[in-house]
Every structure is written in C-alpha cells, then in structure tokens.
CSV table of C-alpha atoms in Angstrom, one decimal:
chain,number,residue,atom,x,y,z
A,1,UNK,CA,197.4,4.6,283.5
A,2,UNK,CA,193.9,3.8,284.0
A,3,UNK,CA,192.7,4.5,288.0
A,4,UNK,CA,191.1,1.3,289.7
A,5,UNK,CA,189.6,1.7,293.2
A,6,UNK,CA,192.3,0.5,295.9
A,7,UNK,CA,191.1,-2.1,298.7
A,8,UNK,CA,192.9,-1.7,302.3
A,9,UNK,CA,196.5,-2.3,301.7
A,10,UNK,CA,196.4,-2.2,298.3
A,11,UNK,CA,199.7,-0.7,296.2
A,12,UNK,CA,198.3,1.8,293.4
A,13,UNK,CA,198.8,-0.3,290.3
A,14,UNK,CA,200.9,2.8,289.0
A,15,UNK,CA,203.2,2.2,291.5
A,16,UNK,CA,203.3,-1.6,290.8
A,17,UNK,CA,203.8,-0.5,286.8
A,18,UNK,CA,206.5,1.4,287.2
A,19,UNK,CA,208.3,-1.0,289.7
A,20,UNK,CA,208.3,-3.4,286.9
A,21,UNK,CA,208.6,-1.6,283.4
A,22,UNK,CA,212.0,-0.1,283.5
A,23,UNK,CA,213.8,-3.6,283.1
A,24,UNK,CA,211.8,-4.0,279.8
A,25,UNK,CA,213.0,-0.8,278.9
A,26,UNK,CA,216.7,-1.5,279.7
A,27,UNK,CA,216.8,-4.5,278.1
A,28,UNK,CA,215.3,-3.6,274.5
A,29,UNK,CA,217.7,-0.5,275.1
A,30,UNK,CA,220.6,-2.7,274.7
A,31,UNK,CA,221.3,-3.6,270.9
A,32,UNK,CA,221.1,-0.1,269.9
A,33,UNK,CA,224.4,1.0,272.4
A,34,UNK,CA,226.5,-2.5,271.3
A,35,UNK,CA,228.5,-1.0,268.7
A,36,UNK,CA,229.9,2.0,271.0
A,37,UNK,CA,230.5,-0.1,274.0
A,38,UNK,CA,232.0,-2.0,271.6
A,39,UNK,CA,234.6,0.5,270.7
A,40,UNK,CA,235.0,2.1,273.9
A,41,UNK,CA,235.9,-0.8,275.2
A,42,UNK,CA,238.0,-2.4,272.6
A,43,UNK,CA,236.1,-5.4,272.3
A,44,UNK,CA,234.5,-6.9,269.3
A,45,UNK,CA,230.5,-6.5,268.4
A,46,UNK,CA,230.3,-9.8,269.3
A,47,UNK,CA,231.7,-10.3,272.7
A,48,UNK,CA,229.8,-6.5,273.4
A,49,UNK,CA,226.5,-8.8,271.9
A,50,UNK,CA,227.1,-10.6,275.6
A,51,UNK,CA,225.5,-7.9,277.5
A,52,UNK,CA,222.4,-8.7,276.3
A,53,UNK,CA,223.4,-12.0,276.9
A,54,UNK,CA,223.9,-11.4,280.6
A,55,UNK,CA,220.9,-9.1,280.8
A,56,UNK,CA,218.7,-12.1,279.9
A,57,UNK,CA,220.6,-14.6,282.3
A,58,UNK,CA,220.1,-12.2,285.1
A,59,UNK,CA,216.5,-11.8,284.3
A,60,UNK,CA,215.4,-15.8,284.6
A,61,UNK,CA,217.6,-15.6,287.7
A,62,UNK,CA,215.9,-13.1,289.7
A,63,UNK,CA,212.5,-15.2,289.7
A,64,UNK,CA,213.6,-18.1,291.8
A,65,UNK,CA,216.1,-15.8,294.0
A,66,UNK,CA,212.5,-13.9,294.6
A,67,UNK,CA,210.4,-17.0,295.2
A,68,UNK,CA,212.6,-18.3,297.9
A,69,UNK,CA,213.1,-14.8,299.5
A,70,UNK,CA,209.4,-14.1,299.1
A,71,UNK,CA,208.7,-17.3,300.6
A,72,UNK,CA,210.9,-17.8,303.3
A,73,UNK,CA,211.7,-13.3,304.0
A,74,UNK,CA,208.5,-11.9,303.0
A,75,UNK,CA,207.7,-9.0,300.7
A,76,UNK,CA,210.1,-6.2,303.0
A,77,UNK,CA,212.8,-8.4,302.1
A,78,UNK,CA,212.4,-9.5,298.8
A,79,UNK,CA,211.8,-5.7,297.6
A,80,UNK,CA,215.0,-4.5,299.6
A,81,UNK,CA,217.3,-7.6,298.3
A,82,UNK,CA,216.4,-6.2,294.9
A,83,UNK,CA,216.5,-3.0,295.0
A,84,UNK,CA,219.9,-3.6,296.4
A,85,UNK,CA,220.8,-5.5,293.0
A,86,UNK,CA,219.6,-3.1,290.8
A,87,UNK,CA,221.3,-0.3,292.2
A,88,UNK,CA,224.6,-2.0,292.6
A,89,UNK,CA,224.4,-3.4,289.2
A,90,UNK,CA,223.6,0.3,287.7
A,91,UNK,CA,226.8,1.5,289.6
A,92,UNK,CA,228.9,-1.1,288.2
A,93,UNK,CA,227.9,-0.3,284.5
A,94,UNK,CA,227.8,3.4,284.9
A,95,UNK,CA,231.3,2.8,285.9
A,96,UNK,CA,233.0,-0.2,284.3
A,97,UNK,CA,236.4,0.0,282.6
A,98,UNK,CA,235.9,-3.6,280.9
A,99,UNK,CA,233.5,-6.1,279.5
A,100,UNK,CA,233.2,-8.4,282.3
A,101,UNK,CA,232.5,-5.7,285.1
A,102,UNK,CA,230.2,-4.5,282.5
A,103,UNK,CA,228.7,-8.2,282.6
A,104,UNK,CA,228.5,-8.5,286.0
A,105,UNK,CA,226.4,-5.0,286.6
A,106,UNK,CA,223.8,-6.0,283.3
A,107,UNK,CA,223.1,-9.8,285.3
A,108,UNK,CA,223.1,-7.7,288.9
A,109,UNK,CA,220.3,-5.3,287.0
A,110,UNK,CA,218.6,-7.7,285.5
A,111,UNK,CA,218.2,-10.6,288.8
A,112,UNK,CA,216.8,-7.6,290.8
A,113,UNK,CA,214.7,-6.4,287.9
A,114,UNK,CA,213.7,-9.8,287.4
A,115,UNK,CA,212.5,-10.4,290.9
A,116,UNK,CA,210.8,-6.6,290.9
A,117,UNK,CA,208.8,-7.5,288.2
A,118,UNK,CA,208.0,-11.2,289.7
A,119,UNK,CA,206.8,-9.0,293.6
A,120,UNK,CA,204.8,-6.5,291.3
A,121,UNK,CA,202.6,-9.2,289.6
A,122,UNK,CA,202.2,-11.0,292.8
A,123,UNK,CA,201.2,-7.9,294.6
A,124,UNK,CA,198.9,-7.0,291.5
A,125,UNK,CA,196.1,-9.5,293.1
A,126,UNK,CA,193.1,-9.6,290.0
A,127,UNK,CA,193.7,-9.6,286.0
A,128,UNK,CA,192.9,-6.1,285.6
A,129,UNK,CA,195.6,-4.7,287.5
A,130,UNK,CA,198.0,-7.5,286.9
A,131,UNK,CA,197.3,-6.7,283.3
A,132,UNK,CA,198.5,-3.0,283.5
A,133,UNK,CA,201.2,-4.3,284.9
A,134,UNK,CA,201.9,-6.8,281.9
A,135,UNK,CA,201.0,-4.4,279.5
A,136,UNK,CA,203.0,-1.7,281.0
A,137,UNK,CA,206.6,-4.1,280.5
A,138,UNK,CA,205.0,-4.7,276.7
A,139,UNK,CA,204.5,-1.0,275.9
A,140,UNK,CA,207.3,0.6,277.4
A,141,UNK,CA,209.4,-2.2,276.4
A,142,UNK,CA,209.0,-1.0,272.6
A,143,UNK,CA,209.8,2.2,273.4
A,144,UNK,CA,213.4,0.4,274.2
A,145,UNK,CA,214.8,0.2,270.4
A,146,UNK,CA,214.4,4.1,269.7
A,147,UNK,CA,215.0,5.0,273.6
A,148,UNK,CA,218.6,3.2,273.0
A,149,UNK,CA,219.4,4.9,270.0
A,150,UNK,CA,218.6,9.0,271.3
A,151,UNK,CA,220.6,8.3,274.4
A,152,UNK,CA,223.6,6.3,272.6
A,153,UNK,CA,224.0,9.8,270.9
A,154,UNK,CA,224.8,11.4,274.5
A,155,UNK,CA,226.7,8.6,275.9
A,156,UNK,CA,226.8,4.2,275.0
A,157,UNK,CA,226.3,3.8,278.7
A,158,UNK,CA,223.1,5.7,279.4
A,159,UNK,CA,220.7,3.4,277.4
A,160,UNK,CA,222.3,0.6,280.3
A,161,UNK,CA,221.2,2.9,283.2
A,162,UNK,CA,217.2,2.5,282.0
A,163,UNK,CA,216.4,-0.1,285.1
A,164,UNK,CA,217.4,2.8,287.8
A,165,UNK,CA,213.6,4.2,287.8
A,166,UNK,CA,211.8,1.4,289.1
A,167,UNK,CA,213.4,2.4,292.1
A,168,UNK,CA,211.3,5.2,292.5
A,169,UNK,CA,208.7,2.9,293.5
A,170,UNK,CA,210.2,0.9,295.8
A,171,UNK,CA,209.2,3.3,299.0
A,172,UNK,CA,205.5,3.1,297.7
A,173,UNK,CA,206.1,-0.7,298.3
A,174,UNK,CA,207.8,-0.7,301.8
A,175,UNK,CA,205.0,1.7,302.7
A,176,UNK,CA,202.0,-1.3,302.4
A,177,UNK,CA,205.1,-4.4,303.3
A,178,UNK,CA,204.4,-6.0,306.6
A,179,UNK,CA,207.6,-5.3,309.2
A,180,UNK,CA,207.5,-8.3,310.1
A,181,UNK,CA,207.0,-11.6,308.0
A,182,UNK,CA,205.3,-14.8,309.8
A,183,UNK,CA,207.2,-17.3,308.7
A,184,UNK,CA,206.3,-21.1,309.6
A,185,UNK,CA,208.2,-23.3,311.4
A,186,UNK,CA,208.2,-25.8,309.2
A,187,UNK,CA,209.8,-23.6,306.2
A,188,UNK,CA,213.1,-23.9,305.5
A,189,UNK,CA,215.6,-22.5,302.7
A,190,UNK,CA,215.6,-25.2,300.1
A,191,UNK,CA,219.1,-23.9,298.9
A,192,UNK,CA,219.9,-27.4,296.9
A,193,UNK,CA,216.5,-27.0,294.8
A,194,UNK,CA,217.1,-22.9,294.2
A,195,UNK,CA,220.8,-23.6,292.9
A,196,UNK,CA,219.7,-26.9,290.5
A,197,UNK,CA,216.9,-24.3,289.5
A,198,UNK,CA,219.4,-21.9,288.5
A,199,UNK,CA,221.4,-24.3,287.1
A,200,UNK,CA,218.6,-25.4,285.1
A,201,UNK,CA,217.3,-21.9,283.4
A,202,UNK,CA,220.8,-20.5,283.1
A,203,UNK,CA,221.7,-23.4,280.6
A,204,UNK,CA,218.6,-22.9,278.8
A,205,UNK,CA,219.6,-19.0,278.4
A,206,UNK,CA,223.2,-20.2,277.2
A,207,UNK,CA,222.4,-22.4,275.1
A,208,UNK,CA,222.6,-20.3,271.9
A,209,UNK,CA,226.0,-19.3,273.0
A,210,UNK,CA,227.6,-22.2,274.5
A,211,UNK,CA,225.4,-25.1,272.0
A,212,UNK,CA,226.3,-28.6,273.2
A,213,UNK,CA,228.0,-27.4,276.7
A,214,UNK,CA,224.6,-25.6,277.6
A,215,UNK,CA,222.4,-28.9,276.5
A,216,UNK,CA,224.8,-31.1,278.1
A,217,UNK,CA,224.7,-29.3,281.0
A,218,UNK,CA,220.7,-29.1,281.1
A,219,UNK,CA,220.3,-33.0,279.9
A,220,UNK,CA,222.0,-33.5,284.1
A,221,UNK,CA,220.7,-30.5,285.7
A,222,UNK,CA,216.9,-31.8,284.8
A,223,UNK,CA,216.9,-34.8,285.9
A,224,UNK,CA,218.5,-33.9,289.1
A,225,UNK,CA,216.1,-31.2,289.7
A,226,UNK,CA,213.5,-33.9,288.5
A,227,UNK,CA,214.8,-36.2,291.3
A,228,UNK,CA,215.3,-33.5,294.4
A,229,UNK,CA,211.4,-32.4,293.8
A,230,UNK,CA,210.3,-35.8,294.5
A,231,UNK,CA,212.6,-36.1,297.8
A,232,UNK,CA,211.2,-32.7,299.3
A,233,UNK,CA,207.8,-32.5,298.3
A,234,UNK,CA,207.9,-29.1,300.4
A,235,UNK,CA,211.2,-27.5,299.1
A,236,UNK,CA,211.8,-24.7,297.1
A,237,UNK,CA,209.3,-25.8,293.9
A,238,UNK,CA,206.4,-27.7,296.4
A,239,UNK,CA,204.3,-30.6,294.9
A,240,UNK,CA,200.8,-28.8,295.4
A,241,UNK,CA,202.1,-26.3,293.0
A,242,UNK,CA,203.4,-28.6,290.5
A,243,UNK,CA,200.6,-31.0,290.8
A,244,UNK,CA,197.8,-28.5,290.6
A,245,UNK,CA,196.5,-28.9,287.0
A,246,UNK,CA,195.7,-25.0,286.8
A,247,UNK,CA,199.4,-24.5,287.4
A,248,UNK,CA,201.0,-26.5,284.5
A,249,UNK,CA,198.1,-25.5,281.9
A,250,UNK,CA,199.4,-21.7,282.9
A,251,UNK,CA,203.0,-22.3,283.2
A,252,UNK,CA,202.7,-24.4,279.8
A,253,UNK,CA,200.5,-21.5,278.0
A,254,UNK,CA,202.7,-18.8,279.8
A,255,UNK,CA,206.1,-19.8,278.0
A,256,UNK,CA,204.9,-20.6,274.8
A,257,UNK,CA,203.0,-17.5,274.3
A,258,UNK,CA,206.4,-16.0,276.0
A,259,UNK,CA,209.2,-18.0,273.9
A,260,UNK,CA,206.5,-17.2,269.9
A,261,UNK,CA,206.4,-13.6,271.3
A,262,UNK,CA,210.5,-13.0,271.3
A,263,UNK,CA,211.1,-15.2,268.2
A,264,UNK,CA,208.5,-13.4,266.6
A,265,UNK,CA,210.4,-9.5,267.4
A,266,UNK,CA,213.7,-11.1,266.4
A,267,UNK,CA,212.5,-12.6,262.6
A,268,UNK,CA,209.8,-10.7,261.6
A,269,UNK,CA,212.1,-7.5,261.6
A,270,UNK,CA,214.1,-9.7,259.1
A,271,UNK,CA,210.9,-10.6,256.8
A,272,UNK,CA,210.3,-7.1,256.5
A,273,UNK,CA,213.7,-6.2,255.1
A,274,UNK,CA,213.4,-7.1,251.7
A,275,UNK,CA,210.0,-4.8,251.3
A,276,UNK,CA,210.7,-1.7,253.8
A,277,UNK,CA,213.8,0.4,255.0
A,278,UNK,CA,215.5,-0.4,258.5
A,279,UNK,CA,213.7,3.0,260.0
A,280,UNK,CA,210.4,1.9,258.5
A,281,UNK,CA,210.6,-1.2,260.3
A,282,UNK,CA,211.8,-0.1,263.2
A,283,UNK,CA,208.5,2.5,263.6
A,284,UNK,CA,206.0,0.2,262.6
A,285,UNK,CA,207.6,-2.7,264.9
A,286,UNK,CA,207.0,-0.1,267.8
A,287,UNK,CA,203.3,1.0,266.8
A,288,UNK,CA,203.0,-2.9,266.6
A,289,UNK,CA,204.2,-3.5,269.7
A,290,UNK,CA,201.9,-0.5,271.4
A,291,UNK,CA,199.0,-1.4,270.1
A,292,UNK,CA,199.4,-5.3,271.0
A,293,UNK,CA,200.1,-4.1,275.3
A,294,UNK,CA,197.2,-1.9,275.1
A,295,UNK,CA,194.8,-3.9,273.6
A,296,UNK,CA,196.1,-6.0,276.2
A,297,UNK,CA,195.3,-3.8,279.1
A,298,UNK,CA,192.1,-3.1,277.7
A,299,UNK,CA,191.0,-6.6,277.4
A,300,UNK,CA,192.2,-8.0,281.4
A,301,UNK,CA,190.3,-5.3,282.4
A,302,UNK,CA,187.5,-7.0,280.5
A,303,UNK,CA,188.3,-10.7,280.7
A,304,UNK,CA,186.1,-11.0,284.0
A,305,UNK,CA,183.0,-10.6,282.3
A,306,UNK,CA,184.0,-12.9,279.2
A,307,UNK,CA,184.6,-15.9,281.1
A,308,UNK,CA,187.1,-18.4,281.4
A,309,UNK,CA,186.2,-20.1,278.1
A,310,UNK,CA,186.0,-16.9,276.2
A,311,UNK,CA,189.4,-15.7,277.8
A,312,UNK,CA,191.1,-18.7,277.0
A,313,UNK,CA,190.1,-18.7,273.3
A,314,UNK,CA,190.9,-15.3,272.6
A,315,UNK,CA,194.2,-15.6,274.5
A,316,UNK,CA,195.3,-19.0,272.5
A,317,UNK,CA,193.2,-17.5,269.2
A,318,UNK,CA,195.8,-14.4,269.0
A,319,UNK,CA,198.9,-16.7,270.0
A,320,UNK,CA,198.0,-18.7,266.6
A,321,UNK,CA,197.7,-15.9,264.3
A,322,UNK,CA,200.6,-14.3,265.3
A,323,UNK,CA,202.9,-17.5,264.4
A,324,UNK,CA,200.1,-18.1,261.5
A,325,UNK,CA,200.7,-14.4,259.8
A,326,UNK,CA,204.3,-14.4,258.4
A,327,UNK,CA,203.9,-17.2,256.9
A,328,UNK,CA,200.4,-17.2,254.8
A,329,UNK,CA,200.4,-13.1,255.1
A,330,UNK,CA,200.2,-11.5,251.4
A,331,UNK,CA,201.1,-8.0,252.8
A,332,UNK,CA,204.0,-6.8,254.3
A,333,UNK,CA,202.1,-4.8,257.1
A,334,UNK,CA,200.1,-8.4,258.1
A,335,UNK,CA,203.6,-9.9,258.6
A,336,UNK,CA,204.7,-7.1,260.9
A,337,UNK,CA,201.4,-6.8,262.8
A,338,UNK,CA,202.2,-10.4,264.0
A,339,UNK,CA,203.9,-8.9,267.0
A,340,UNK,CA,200.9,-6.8,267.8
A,341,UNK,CA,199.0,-10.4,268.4
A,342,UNK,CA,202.5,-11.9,270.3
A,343,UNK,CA,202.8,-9.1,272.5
A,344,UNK,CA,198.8,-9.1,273.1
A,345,UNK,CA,199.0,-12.7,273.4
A,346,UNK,CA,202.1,-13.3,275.9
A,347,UNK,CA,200.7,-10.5,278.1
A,348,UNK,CA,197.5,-10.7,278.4
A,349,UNK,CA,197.8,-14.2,279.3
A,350,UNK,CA,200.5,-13.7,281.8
A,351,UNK,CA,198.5,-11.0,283.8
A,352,UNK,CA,195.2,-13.7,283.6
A,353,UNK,CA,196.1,-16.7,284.6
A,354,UNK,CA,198.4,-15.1,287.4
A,355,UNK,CA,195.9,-14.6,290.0
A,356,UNK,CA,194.1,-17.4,288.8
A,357,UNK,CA,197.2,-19.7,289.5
A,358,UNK,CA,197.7,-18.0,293.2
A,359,UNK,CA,193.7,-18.6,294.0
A,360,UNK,CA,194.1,-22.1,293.2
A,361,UNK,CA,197.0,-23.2,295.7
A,362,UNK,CA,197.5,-23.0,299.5
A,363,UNK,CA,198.1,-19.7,300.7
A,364,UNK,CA,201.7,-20.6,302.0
A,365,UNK,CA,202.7,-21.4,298.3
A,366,UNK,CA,200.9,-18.6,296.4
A,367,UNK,CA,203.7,-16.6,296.3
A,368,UNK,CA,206.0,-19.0,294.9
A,369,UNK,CA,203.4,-20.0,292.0
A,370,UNK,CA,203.0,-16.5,290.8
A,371,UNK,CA,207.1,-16.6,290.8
A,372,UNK,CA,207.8,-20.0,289.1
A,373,UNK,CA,204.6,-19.1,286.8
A,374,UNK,CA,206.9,-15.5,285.9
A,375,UNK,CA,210.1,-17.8,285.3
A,376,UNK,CA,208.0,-19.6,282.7
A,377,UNK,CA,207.0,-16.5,281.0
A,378,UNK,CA,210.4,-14.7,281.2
A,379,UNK,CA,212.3,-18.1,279.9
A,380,UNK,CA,210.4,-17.0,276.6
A,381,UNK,CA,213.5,-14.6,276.5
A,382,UNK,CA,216.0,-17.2,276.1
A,383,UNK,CA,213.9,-19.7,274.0
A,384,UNK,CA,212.8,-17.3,271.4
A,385,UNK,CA,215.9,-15.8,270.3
A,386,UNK,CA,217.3,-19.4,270.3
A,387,UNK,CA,214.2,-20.4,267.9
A,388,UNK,CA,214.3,-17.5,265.6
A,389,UNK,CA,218.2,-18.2,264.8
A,390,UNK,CA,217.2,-21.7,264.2
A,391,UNK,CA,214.1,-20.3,262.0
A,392,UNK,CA,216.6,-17.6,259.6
A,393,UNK,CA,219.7,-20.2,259.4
C-alpha cells in the first residue's frame, strides 16, 4: 500500500484498508464453496445459493445500523458493535449443523462487515486515502473467486471465515477513537426511520428471490419512509443531507456506477463462454478486476489536481464504456475488460465524492452522509445481480 503522511489522529490508511477488504473477500469467496455446503448439509444448490443471498442482505444492513450508532454512539461504539457481529457471525458459520444457522452467521458477518467498511471510509477523510480504501475492497475482492476454490479443497467452510481478518484492525481503530462521544442533546435514536430503512433495502436485496412479495413490500415501505422523513426533518436520514444537491448527485452516481459494476461481473463471464474456457475466464476476470482497483488507486491519488470537472468526466466516461463494451466490442478480450472500467468506475467514484459529500453538510450529519452515501453504493450488490438475470433471460 502506498504510504501517505498521517495528520494528528489520523488512522494509517493500511489499517483503514484492511478493516474494510476482508468482507469483499468473503463475499466473492462464496459461490465457489456452494456445492460442498450443499452436500454437507443436505440441501439443494439452490437453497445453499441463499448464503450469498444473506451475505448481501447483511451487507446493505450494516450501513444504516452504523449510521445511527455512528451518529448517536460515536466511533468507539460503532467499531466495537461490529466487531462484535463479525466475530459472532464467523462462530456461527465455523460451527453450524444447518442452513439457517449458516444464514444467520453470513447476515451477522456481513451487517458488521458492512458497517466496518462504512467507519473506514468515513475515517478515510480525502480521496486519496478513501481511494485505497475503495480500491483495496475492488482488488482483494477479485482475489475472492480463486481464494474460494484453494480453500474449498481443505474444507467448504473456510472460504466463509474470510471476514475474520479485518479484525486485526480493529485495535489500530480504538487506539485514535475518542472515549468518550459528545453527543447533543437534541439527538435522539430515530428507531422508526432505521427499521423503515431496513425495511426498505432489505426488499430491494430480495427481490430476485421473493419477485412480487419483495416489490410489494418496497411499493409500502417507500412511501412510508417517504412520509416519516418529512415528519422528522432531524431523524435518522436529516433533510440537510437529503436536500444538499452534492448529496443526491453522489448518492445517484454512487449506485449506478455500483448496481453496472455487479451486473457487469455477473454477465460478462457468460459472454465470454462461447469464445474461452471457464478457467480462462475466470483469470482474465481477475487481472480485469486488478487492474480496474489500481488504476483506481492511482487516479484518487491524482483527482485533486484534475479538478472537479475533469474527475467527474473520467469517472462517468469509464462508467459508459464499461456498459458500452459488450455490446459494440468485436473482441472477446474488449468484452471482458469491461469490468476493468466498472470496477475503476464504481470505486473511484465512491472514494471521491465521499469526502466531498461530508465537507458539504453540517458537521453533526457528516457521518451519517458518508454512511447513507455507502448504502447507495453497496445497494449496487443487490440491483446488479437482479439486472443481469433480467439482461441473460
């Protein structure tokens, strides 16, 4: 990782990295180990598909669970709450004699991976570092597909156990964490708003499982959320957040460039078939996928002397050619490098307009517009897939 000097009470990016890149891992891990847990547990492959199903619902979960305890608990808190969910979660999978216990430690995982990754980006504090950070989940995250499949061979459940590291940064963390967090009077717990929030993301995450029960339920879950924003201007998602301009534009850029990015990695593999083998894909899928998060890195380091203007163009420039390629692409290779401009795309955009978003709010709701700026971004996990199976039926 590449060194940046630290200001007082800075955490060294590296610690910040690893805090968030294990869940990427652990996640792309899981397809490989389906068909063993499958068999071990005597399930079909496709109620064993649901643990990547869970992995993903747990994931958009831990962002607003960290935004309200980052808000209203303070860093200390938020770290410790999560931690606590992704060590609880790993016990319960490294242990779990059926599929829903199984279920239940993935979700636990992924919520405190989730929210790990939401307190490393807001800790992060300029593009440059944020975008290590970013680029750190995209490049180890390809390393998740071929990680899967050499630790499947030793045991199906060790591929599932990949979000245990980030705990190793967790002390570096506490270290630079206030005791103590000042919290103001006025702040309370806006538990209504955090539940119809849930509410809301979860049905989005089911809905390629449960179809017209998941839009059903997210057709009265909206417009209730809709309606409890506008009663408590200062709850749990605060009008100057949703009514800053800079906010929506990010949030808006953040989960497109998020949802093209995962429908891309679930179709263009499928292009590909007809031209290449299944282990040719898979490699040049991962040299893809590497060469999109470090360009990424390379260019937030970068972006401040482009400019907004420049930055922006680039970022939305490389979004288009990635959906552009498989389509007009005469080569094989063109199609698949399409994920190197997603993954370039999605991250390098998350880890600039993230500080950029917190610098334009009031202090007191920064932290919860990096968070509901990282629920936007990670909700590209549930729309993509859902896109790509509409895109191959």
């Amino acid at each position: 990782m590449i060194a940046e000097p630290l200001h007082k009470g800075q955490i060294a990016v590296r610690y910040l990295a690893l805090l968030a890149t294990p869940t990427s891992l652990s996640a792309n891990s899981t397809t490989t180990a389906i068909p063993d847990l499958a068999r071990a547990l005597g399930v079909s492959a496709a109620d064993a598909t649901w643990a990547a199903t869970a992995f993903g619902w747990g994931g958009v979960l831990g962002a607003p669970l960290t935004a309200a305890l980052l808000r209203t608990r303070g860093i200390r808190a938020a770290t410790l709450v999560n931690s606590a969910l992704v060590l609880l979660g790993t016990l319960l999978v490294a242990g779990a004699p059926t599929l829903p216990m199984l279920l239940a430690g993935r979700a636990a995982q992924a919520a405190g991976g989730g929210g790990l990754v939401t307190i490393a980006i807001s800790l992060a504090g300029t593009a440059s570092r944020a975008g290590a950070v970013t680029a750190g989940v995209g490049l180890i995250g390809a390393f998740g597909p071929p990680a899967g499949s050499t630790l499947s061979g030793i045991s199906w459940r060790l591929p599932l156990l990949l979000s245990l590291p980030a705990l190793l940064a967790v002390p570096a963390v506490l270290r630079h964490a206030p005791v103590h967090h000042h919290q103001a009077a006025a702040t309370r717990t806006d538990t209504i708003g955090i539940l119809l929030v849930m509410t809301l993301v979860s049905t989005f995450v089911l809905i390629p499982r449960l179809e017209l029960v998941a839009v059903a339920a997210s057709a009265v879950a909206g417009p209730l959320l809709t309606l409890h924003v506008r009663k408590k201007p200062a709850g749990f998602i605060p009008h100057p957040v949703i009514r800053s301009r800079a906010f929506v534009t990010a949030a808006a850029v953040a989960s497109t460039l998020s949802t093209s990015y995962f429908a891309l990695l679930y179709t263009v593999p499928r292009l590909l078939e007809h031209h290449w083998t299944t282990g040719r894909i898979g490699l040049v899928t991962l040299i893809m996928l590497a060469t999109g998060s470090i360009a990424s890195l390379l260019f937030t380091r970068r972006a401040a002397r482009l400019g907004p203007a420049v930055t922006r163009s680039v970022l939305l420039t490389a979004g288009a050619t990635a959906v552009a390629l498989p389509s007009i692409a005469p080569w094989p290779v063109l199609v698949a490098a399409s994920t190197a401009f997603a993954v370039f795309a999605a991250t390098a955009a998350m880890a600039w307009y993230a500080p950029r978003v917190g610098a334009v709010v009031p202090d007191e709701h920064r932290a919860t517009a990096v968070s509901l700026l990282t629920l936007c971004y990670q909700l590209g996990g549930a729309f993509g897939p859902a896109l790509a199976i509409l895109l191959l039926a």
